[in-house]
Amino acid sequence: LIMNQLLTIGAALQTQATGLPCLIESFLGGGAQGEVYAATLAGQAVAVKWYFPQYLRQDPDLRRRLEQIIRYGAPSDRFLWPLDLVTWSEAEAGFGYIMPLREARFKGLTDLVTRRVNPSFRTLISCGFELALNYRKLHEKGLCYRDIAFGNLFFDPETGEVRIGDNDNVDVNNRRGAISGTSRFMAPEILRGDAEPNAQTDLFSLATLLFYLLCNHHPLEGARELAIRCFDQAAMTRLYGQEPLFIFDPQDERNRPVPGEQDNPLLFWPLYPQALRNQFARAFTAGINDPEHGRVRESEWCNTLVALRDAIVHCPLCQAENFYDPAARRLGAPPVCWACQQPIPAPARLRIAHRNERMLLILNRDSQLFPHHLNPSADFDFGEAVGAVVVHPQQPTVWGLENRSTDKWVATTAAGAVHEVAPGRRATIATGTRLHFGLSEGEIRVG
């Protein structure tokens, strides 16, 4: 038998709810609170987190918190949520909990920041969307996470699908507790000692995380951070809590990133459409000065990130992902590709209107329509496409939009010809073609 610090490989733990044995298979890793093991429960692969005795003394409320969130149940399958408590006859005072086992395809967000993985923009945006959506589901249950940070988040570098770990931090919103968060992700009011972690402070941590995802840098670390000689707790509290200033604050340039030292945000920030930059500016100006009313809600991030993903346009020369920004195009010269520096012509795009809602989808070779495109009141569901760009098998320059829904569409060409687009059929992508989807209408533009 191999011994680790806490549990023996092969040990049979007792589950609290069912009494079934949970067999420890292998050691996976450890952290400040305890160790994680792979295990089997009734033939199913699971993970077990087992706590250090000293951590149990530091967090006397832990068992109550775990029993409570086990009763609440997981907000979604993206959470590695506690399923049951476990005890071991050879460690009378100790305990741990069972959770789903994280698949090997998921990498830590720390791997992203250190560039051990290098995902596409599409993957990063999908990851950000999933985080915003699933924290919203958590908050809708009346819970708050308390410690949103790199260490407890994982993503699939191919798809952006996420897993949220360390859910023993979760508690009922506004309840006082032992977990304050991770300094660089804490809301300023927590660092100043003016507030406890709650759903509002989670929103600040989420915005910080999204900025890191898209700009690979902290939103408050500019010239002021470089001027700090001794980065102790007092300096940290001042930078992130007492005098926080967004590095791209539209009204105050004193904390801009320093070229040659803080290049990531200087490189990434100009690549994004103005709508996203406005959202970040709000999150780190009004969201700092007026936490109650100024913070960007999870649903707003979801809408913005889906629109950002729909705005990806591939450079026709080098295929690099760029972003179509209508606001920038109206101002003048065509944009150039960030990778090869060649002009990017206006791509084929679908403008969708539904009452007061407006959406824009770039029609790339791999673009798809989903339920919310045809019915903006529908929930975001990317499980099954209701439309897709297809290339004519004999004529590669002729592209169409295929109806993969169960309803017929009606297409009206620029010349006024009207024809039905039944499920399985396609409408040619051509300037001026209008598509009636039932609840919404789209118009195709090329060039």
Coordinates of C-alpha atoms in Angstrom, one line a residue, residues 51 62-75 79-85 97-98 138 141-145 166-172 175:
Y51 CA -9.1 17.9 4.6
L62 CA -17.1 23.7 6.9
R63 CA -19.2 20.7 7.7
R64 CA -22.4 22.7 7.9
R65 CA -21.6 24.5 4.7
L66 CA -21.0 21.2 2.8
E67 CA -24.1 19.5 4.1
Q68 CA -26.1 22.6 3.1
I69 CA -24.8 22.8 -0.5
I70 CA -25.2 19.0 -0.9
R71 CA -28.9 19.5 -0.1
Y72 CA -29.1 22.4 -2.6
G73 CA -27.6 20.3 -5.4
A74 CA -25.4 21.4 -8.3
P75 CA -26.6 24.5 -10.2
F79 CA -19.7 22.3 -11.2
L80 CA -17.6 19.6 -9.6
W81 CA -20.2 19.7 -6.8
P82 CA -20.1 17.9 -3.5
L83 CA -22.3 14.8 -3.6
D84 CA -21.8 13.3 -0.2
L85 CA -19.6 13.5 2.9
Y97 CA -16.4 14.8 0.4
I98 CA -17.1 13.1 -2.9
L138 CA -25.3 29.6 -8.9
K141 CA -30.0 29.5 -6.2
G142 CA -29.4 32.2 -3.6
L143 CA -25.7 31.2 -3.3
C144 CA -22.4 33.0 -3.7
Y145 CA -19.0 31.5 -4.6
D166 CA -13.5 24.0 -5.0
N167 CA -17.2 24.3 -4.4
D168 CA -16.7 23.9 -0.6
N169 CA -16.2 27.7 -0.8
V170 CA -19.8 28.2 -1.7
D171 CA -22.3 29.5 0.8
V172 CA -25.6 31.2 1.1
R175 CA -23.7 34.9 5.2

